[in-house]
Short mmCIF file of C-alpha atoms in Angstrom, two decimals:
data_model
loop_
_atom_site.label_atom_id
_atom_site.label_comp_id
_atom_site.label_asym_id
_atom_site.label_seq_id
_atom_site.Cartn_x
_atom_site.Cartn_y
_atom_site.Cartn_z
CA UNK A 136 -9.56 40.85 11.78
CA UNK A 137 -12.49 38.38 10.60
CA UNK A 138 -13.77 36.41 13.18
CA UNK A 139 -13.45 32.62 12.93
CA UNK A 140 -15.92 30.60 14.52
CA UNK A 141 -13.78 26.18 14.64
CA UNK A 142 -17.19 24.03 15.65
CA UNK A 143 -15.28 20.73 16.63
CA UNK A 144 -12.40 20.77 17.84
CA UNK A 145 -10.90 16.99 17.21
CA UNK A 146 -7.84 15.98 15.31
CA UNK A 147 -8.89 18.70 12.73
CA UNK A 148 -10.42 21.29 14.57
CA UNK A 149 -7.00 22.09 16.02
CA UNK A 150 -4.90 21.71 13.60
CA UNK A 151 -7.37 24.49 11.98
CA UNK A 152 -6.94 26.77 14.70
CA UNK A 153 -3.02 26.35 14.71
CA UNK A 154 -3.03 27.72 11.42
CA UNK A 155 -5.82 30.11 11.32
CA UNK A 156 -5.15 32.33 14.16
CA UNK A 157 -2.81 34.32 13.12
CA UNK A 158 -5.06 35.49 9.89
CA UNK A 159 -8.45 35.65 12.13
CA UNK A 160 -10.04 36.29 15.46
CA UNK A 161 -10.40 32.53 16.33
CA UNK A 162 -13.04 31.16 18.80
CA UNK A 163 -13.41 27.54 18.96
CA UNK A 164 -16.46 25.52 20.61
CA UNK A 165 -17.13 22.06 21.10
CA UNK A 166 -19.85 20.14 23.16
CA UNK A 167 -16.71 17.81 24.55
CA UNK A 168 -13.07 19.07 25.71
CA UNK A 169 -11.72 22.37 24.42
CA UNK A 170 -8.75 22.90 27.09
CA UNK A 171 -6.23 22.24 24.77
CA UNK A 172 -7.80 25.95 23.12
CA UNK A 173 -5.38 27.27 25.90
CA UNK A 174 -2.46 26.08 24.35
CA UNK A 175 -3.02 27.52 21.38
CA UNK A 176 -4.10 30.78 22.41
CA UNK A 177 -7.79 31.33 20.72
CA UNK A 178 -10.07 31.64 22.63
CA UNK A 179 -13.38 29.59 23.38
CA UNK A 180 -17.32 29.99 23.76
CA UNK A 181 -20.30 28.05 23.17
CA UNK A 182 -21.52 26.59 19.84
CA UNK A 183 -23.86 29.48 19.64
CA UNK A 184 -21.28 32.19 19.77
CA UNK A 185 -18.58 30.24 17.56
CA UNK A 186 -21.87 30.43 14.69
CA UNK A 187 -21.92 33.87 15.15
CA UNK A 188 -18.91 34.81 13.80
CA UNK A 189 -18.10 36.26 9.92
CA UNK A 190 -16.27 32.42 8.83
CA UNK A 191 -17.97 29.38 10.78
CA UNK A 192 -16.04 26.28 9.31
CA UNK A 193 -18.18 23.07 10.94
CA UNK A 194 -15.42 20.70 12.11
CA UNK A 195 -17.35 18.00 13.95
CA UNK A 196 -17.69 14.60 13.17
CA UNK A 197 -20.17 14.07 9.71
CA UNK A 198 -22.38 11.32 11.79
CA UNK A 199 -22.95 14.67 14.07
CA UNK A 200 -22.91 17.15 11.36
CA UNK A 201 -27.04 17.35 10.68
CA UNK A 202 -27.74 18.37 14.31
CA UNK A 203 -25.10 20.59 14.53
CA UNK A 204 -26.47 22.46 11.17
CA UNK A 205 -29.69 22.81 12.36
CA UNK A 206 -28.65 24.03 15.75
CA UNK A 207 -26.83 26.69 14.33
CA UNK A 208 -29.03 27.78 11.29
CA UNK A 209 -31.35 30.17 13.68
CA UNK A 210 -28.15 32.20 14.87
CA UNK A 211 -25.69 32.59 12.20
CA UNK A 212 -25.19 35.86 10.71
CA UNK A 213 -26.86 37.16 7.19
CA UNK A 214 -23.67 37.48 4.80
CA UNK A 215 -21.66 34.93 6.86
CA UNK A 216 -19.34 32.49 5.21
CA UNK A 217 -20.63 28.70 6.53
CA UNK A 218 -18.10 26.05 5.25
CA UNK A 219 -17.03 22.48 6.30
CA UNK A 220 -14.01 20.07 6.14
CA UNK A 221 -15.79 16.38 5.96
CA UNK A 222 -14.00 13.91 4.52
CA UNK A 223 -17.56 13.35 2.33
CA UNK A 224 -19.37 16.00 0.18
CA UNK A 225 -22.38 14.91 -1.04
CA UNK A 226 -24.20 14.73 2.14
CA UNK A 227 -22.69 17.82 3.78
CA UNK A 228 -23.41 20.17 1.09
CA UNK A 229 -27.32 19.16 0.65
CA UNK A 230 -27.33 19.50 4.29
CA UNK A 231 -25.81 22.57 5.00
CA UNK A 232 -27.83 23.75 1.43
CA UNK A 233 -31.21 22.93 2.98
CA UNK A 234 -30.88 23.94 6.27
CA UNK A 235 -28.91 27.20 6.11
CA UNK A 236 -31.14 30.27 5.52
CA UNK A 237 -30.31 32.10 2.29
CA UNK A 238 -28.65 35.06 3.38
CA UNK A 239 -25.73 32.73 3.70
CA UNK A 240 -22.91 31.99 1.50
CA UNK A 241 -21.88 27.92 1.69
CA UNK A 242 -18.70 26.48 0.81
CA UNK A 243 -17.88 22.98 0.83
CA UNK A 244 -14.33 22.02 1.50
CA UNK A 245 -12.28 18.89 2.18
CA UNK A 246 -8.69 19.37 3.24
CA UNK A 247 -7.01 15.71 2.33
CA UNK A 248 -4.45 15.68 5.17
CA UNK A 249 -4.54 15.60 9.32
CA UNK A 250 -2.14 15.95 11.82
CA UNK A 251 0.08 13.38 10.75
CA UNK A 252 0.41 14.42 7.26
CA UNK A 253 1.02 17.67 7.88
CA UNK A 254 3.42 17.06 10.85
CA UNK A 255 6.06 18.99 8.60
CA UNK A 256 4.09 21.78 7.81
CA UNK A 257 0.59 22.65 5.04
CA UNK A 258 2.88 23.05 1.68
CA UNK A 259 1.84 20.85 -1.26
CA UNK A 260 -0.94 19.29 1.28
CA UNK A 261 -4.27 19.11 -0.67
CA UNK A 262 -7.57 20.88 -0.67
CA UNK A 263 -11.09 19.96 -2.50
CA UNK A 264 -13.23 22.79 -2.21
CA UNK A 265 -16.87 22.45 -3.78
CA UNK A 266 -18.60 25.81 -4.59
CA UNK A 267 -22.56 25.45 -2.50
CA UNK A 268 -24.14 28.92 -2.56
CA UNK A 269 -22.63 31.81 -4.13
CA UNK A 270 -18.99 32.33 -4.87
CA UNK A 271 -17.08 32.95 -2.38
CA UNK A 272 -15.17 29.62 -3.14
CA UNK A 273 -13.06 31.46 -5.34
CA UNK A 274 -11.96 33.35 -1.70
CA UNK A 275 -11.42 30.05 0.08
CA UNK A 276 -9.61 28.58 -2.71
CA UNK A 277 -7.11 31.43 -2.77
CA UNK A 278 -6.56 31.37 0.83
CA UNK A 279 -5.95 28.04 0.84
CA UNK A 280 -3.36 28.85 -1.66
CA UNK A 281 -1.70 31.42 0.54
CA UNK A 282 -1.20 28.68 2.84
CA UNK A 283 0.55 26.71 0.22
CA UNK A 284 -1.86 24.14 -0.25
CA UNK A 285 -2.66 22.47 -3.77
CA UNK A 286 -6.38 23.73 -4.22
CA UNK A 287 -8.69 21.59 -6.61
CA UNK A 288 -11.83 23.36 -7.24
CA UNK A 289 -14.48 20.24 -8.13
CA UNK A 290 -18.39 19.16 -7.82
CA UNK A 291 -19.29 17.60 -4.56
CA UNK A 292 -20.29 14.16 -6.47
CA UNK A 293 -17.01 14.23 -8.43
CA UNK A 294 -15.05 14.79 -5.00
CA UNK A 295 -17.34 11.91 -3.66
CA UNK A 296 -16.55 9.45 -6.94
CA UNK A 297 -12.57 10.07 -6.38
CA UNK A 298 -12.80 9.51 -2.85
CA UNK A 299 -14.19 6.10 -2.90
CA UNK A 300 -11.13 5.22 -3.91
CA UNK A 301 -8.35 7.53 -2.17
CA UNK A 302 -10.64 6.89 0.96
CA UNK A 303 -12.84 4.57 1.13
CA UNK A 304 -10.68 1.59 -0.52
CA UNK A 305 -7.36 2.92 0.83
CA UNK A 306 -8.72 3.42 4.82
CA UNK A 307 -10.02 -0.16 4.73
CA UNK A 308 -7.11 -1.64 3.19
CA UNK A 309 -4.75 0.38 5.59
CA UNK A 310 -7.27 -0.36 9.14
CA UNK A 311 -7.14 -4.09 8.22
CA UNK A 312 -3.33 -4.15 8.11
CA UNK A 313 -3.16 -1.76 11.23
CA UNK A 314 -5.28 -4.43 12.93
CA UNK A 315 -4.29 -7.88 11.76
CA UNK A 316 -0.66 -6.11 13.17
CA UNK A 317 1.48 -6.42 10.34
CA UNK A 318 5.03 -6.73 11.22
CA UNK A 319 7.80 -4.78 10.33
CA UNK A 320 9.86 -7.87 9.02
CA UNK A 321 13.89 -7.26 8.62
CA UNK A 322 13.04 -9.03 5.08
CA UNK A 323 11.19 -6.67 3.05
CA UNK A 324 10.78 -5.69 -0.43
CA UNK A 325 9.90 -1.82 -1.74
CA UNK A 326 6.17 -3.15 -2.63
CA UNK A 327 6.15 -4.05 1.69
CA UNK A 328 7.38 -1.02 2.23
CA UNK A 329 4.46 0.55 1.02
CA UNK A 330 1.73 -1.13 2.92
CA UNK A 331 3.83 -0.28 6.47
CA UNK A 332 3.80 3.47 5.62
CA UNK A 333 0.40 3.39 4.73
CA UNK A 334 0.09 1.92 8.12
CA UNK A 335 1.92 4.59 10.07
CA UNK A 336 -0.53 7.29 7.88
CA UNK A 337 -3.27 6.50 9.36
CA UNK A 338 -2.80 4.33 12.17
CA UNK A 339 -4.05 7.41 14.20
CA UNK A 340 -7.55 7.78 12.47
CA UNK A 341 -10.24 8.18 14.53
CA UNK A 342 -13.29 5.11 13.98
CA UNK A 343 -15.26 7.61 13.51
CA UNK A 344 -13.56 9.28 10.42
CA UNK A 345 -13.48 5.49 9.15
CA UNK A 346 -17.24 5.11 9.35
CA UNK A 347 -18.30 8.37 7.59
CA UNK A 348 -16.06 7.36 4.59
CA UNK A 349 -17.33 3.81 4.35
CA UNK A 350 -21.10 4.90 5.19
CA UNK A 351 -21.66 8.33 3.92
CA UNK A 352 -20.00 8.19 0.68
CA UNK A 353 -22.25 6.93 -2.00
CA UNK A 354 -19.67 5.38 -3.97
CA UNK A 355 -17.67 3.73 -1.39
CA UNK A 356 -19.31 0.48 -1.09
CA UNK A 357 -19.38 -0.46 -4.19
CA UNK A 358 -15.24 -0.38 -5.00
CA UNK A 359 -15.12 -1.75 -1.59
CA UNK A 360 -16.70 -4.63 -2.01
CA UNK A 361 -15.12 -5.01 -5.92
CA UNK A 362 -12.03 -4.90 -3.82
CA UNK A 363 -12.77 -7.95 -1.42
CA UNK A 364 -14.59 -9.96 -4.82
CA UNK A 365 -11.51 -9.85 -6.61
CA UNK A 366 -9.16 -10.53 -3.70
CA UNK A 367 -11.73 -14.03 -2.83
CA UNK A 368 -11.60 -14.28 -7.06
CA UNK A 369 -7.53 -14.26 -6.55
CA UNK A 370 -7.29 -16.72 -4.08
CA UNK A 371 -9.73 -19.68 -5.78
CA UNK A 372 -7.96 -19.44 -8.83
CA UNK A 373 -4.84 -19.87 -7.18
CA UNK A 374 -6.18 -22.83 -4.82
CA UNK A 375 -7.69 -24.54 -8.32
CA UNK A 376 -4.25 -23.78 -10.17
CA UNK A 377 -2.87 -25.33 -6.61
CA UNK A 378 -5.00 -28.49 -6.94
CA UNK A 379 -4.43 -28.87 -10.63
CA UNK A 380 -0.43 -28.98 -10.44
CA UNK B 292 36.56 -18.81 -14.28
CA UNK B 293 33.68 -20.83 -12.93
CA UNK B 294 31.11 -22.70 -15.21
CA UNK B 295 27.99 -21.62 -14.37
CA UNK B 296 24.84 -22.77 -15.43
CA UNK B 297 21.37 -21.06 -15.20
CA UNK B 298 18.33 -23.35 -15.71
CA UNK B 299 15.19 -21.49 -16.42
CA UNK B 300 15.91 -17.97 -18.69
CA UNK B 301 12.10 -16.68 -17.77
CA UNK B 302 12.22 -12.63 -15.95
CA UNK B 303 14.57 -13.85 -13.18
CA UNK B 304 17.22 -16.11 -15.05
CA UNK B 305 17.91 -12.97 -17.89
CA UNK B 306 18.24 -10.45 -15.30
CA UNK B 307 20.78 -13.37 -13.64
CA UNK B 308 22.84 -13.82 -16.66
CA UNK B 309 23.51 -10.38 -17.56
CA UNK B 310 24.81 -9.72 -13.75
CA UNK B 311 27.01 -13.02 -13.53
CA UNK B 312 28.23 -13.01 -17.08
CA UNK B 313 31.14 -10.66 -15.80
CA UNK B 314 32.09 -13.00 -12.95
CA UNK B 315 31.14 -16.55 -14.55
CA UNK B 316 31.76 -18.37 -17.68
CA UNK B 317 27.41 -18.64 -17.85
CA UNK B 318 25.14 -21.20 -19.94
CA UNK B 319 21.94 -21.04 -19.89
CA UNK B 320 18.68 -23.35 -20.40
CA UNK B 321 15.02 -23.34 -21.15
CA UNK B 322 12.66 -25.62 -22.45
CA UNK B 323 10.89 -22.44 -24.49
CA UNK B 324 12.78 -19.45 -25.94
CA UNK B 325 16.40 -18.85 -25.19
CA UNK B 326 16.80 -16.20 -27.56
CA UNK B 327 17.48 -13.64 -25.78
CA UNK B 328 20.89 -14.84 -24.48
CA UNK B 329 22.38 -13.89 -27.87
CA UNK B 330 21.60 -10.39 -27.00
CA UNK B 331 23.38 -10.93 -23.44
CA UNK B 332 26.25 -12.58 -24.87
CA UNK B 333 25.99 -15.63 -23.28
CA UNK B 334 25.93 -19.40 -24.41
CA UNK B 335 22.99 -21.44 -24.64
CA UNK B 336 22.46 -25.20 -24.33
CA UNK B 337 20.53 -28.20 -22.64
CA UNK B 338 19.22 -28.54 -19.19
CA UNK B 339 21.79 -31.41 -18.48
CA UNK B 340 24.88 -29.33 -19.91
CA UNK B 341 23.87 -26.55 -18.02
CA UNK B 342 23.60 -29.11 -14.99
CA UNK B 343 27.19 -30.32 -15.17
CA UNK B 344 28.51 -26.59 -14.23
CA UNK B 345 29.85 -26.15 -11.17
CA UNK B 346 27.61 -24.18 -10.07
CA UNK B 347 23.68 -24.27 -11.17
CA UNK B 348 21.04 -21.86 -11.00
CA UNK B 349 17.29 -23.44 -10.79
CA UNK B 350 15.48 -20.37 -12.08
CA UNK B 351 12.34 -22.07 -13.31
CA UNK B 352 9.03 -21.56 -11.78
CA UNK B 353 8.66 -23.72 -8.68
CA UNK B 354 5.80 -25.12 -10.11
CA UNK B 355 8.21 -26.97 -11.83
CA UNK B 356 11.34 -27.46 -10.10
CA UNK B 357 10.60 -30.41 -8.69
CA UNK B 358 10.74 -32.07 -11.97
CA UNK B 359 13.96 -30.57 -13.18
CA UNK B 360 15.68 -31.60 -9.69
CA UNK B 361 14.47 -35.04 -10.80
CA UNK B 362 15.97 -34.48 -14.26
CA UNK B 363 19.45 -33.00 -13.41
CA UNK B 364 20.24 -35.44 -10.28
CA UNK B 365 21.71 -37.95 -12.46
CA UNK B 366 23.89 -35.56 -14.16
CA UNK B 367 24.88 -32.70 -11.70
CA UNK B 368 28.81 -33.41 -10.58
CA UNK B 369 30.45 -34.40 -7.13
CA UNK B 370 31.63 -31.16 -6.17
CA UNK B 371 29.30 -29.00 -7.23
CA UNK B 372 26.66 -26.32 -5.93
CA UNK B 373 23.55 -26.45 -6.68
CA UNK B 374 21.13 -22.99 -5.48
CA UNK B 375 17.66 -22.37 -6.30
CA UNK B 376 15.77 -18.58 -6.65
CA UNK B 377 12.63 -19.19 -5.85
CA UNK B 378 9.96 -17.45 -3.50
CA UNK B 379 9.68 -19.69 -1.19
CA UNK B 380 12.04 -21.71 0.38
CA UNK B 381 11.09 -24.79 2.43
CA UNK B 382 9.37 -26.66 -0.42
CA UNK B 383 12.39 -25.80 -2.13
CA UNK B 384 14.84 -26.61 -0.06
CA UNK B 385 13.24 -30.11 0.78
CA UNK B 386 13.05 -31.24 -2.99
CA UNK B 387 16.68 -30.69 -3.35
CA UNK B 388 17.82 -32.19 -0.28
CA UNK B 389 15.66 -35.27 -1.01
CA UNK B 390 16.83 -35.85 -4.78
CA UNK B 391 20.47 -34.59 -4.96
CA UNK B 392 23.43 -37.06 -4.54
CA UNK B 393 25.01 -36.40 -1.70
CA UNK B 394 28.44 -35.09 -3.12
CA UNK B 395 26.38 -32.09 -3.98
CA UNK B 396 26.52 -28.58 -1.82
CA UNK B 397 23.08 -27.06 -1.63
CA UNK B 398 22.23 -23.48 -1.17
CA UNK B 399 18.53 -22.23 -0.99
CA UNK B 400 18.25 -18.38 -2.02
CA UNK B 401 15.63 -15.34 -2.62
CA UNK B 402 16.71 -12.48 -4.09
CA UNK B 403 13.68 -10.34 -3.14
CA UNK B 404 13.62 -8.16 -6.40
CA UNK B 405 13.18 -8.47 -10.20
CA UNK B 406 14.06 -6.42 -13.10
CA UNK B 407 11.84 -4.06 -12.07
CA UNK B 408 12.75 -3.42 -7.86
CA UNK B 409 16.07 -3.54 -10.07
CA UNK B 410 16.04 -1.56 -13.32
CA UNK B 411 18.55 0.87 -11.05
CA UNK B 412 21.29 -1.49 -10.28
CA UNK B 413 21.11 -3.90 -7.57
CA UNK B 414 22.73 -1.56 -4.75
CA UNK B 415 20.61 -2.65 -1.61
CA UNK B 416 18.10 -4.94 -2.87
CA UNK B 417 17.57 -7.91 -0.68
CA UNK B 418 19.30 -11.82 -1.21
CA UNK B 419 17.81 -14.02 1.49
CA UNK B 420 20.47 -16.99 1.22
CA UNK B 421 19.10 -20.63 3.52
CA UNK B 422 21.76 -23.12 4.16
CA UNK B 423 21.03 -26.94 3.02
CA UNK B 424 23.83 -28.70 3.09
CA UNK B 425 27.55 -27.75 2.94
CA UNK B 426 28.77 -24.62 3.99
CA UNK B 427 29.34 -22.63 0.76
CA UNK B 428 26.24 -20.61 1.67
CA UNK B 429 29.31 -18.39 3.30
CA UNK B 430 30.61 -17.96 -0.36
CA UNK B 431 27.41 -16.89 -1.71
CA UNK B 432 26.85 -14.39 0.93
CA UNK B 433 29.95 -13.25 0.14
CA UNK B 434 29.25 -13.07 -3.42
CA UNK B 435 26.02 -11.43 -2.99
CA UNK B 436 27.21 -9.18 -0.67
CA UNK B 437 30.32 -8.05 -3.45
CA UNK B 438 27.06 -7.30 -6.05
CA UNK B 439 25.89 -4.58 -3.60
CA UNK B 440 23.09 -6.84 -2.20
CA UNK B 441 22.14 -6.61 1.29
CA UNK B 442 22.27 -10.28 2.24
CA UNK B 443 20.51 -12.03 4.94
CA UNK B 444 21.45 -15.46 6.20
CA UNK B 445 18.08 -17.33 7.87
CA UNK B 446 16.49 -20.65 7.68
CA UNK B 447 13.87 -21.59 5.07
CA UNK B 448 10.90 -22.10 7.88
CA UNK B 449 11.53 -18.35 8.78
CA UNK B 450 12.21 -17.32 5.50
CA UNK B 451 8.53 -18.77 4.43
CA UNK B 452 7.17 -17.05 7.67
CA UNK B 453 8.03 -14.02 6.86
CA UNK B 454 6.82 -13.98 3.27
CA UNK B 455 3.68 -14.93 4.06
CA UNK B 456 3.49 -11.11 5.18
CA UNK B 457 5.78 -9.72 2.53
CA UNK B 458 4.85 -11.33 -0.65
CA UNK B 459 1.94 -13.10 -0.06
CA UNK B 460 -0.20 -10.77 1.77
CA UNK B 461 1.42 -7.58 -0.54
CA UNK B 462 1.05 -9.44 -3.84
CA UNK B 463 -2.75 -10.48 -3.30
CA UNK B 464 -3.38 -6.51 -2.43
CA UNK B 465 -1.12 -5.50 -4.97
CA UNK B 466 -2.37 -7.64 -7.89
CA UNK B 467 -6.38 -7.11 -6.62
CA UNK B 468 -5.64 -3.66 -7.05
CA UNK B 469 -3.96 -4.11 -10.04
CA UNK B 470 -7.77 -5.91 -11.65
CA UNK B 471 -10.02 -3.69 -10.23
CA UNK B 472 -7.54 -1.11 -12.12
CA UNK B 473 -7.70 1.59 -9.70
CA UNK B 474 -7.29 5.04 -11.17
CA UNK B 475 -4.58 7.76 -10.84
CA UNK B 476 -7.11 10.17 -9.35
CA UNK B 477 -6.17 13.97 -9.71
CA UNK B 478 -7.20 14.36 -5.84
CA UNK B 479 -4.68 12.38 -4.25
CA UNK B 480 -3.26 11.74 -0.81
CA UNK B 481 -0.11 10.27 0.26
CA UNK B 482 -1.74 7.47 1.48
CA UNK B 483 -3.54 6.65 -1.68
CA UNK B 484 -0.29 6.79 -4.11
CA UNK B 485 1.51 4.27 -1.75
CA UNK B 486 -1.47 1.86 -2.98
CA UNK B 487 -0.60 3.51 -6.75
CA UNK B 488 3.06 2.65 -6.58
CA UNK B 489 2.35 -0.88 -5.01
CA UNK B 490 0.61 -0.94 -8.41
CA UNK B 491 3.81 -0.23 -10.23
CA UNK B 492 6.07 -2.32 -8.39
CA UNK B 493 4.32 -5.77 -9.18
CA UNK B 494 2.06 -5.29 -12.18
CA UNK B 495 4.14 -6.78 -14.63
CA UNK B 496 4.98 -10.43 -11.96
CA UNK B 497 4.02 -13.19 -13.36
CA UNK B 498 0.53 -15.64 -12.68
CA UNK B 499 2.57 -18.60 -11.93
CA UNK B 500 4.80 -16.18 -9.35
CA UNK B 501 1.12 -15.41 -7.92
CA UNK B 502 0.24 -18.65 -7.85
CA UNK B 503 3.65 -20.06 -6.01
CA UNK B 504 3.89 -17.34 -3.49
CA UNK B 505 0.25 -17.98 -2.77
CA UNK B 506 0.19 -21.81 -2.82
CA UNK B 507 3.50 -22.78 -2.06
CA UNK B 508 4.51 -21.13 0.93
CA UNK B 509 2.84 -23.17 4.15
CA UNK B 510 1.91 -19.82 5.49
CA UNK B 511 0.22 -17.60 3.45
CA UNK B 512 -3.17 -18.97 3.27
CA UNK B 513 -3.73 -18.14 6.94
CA UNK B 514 -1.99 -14.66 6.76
CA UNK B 515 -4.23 -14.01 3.81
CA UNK B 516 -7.13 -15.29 5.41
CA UNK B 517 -6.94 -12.81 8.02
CA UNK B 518 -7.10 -9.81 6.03
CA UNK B 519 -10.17 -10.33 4.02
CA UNK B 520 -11.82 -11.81 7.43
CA UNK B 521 -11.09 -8.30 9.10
CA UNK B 522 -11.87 -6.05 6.24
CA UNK B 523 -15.22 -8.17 6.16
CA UNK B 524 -15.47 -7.50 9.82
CA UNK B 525 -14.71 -4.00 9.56
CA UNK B 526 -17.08 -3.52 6.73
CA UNK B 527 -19.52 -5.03 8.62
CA UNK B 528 -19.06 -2.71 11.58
CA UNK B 529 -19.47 0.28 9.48
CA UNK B 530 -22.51 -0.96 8.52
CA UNK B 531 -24.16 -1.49 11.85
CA UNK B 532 -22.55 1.62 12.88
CA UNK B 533 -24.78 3.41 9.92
CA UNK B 534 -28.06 1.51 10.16
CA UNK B 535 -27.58 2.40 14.67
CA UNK B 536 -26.91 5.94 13.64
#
């Protein structure tokens, strides 16, 4: 068996392990809590010996990702297979690109679900993965398809275009509803409907996760802040159509 | 069977007269096209003969019901009922309480769907029904409930409360996304396509439904409000967040 070194080991980092242990020799590291590694039966060891391993898939927070890349770029293994899961691409794959020495291959990946969206299981859940440095993509890709997950093979920029809308625009639209509380009123249409699930999908999200798709996507801002121009827009033209009646 | 007359043959008062034309002996009015009711079968003729039914449907725009209260009082018979459809409710309910001789029964409804919540029957959807004077609000329950509707029975203050969340607050995010024409990205999660079916549900409503549920209901300007003040915030706090990082 390959061994698989999780760095992180968040939200995502175990929901990794969950599923990869039973295809790889799983070790797991992360500079905060890791007893819930005992649970799931793979075992643990520094950051160090995690980067060591054949597969290292970098599962910490982006805003921590740079340090973590450079911490690990002395000790991991000529012919290893680096890869990440951020939510972002652009950043992550220059980083891990310029950092990483060449003997290693580089795959960047970004599995669009969590914990709560794949409470029921991985089928149908999707995955982006960008090819980096050689092409071993083609080998993540079709493991990710043994898994049953809908692979998309893309650029990191087109990944990061997409996203500023299936992210960035949807996570601020869903936060602000999560926090302004929106009740779950016993009259509601189909079109409320909508906005309370979107609530319960990712009323969980770490701040964190919300920061690194409003900050470190380079697209983000800009639909986000279309987004709040035409809402203001909206609302004068209805207060002028209000005064004029 | 009952005359029954439907003022105002715009989205709502079509999709009205083909479901009552069964159960009523149905006229309708407009002051612009009433052309279609030849293609629905059912008669056509002024806003006062449509008035002296014995039951009337104000299905205009609320924008201008006030007016046509003013117009049918005179003519509207002892006996009859008189129910409106409109979004909101205590405007509504206080215009026809204020101009309608007092012989008259008074019903204030919402059917919270259109032809398209609707295009599959309307099994389910939601009748909000607000008592104004005279108890036949009883009968239209009933009568609402018989269509397959799920019928709620509440006052027009809580009915406006409550819409301030469900329509006004869904139809600003709905119809913002709608402008800003977000795409149907091939990378999708399930949170993103609840924002893409939102899309669906209320791209075709009317401005002057925008404007009413907006305007008209005494609550939605603060719920509104709200939102774009926290997604400012939280924009704002991602930025700090990336400038401290």
């Amino acid at each position: 068996m390959k061994r698989f070194g999780i760095i992180g080991f968040g939200r995502f980092g175990q929901l990794a392990a969950r599923h990869l242990r039973d295809h790889f020799d799983v070790m797991v590291a992360d500079p905060g809590d890791v007893s819930a590694a005992q649970g799931l039966n793979v075992a643990t060891g520094s950051i160090e010996a995690a980067a060591a391993a054949d597969i290292v898939m970098l599962a910490v927070p982006v805003q921590a990702m740079a340090g973590v890349i450079a911490r690990i770029a002395p000790v991991v293994r000529p012919g290893a297979l680096v890869l990440d899961v951020a939510s972002v691409k652009m950043l992550p794959a220059r980083w891990m690109a310029e950092a990483l020495p060449p003997s290693v291959d580089i795959v960047a990946t970004h599995p669009l679900f969590g914990p709560q969206s794949a409470r029921n299981g991985l089928t149908g859940q999707p995955l982006v993965v960008c090819p980096v440095r050689g092409n071993r993509h083609e080998k993540v890709a079709a493991f990710g398809r043994s898994l049953g997950l809908k692979v998309s093979i893309t650029t990191a920029e087109e990944h990061d275009r997409e996203m500023a809308y299936v992210q960035a625009l949807t996570h601020l639209i869903g936060r602000t509803l999560v926090n302004i509380r929106i009740p779950d009123e016993e009259l509601k249409t189909n079109s409320y409907q909508h906005l309370l699930e979107l609530c319960g999908l990712i009323r969980d999200d770490t701040k964190e996760l919300f920061f690194a798709i409003q900050n470190l996507n380079p697209f983000a801002a800009e639909i986000t802040q279309q987004f709040i121009a035409e809402a203001n827009g909206l609302l004068a033209e209805s207060l002028a159509a209000g005064k004029a009646a």
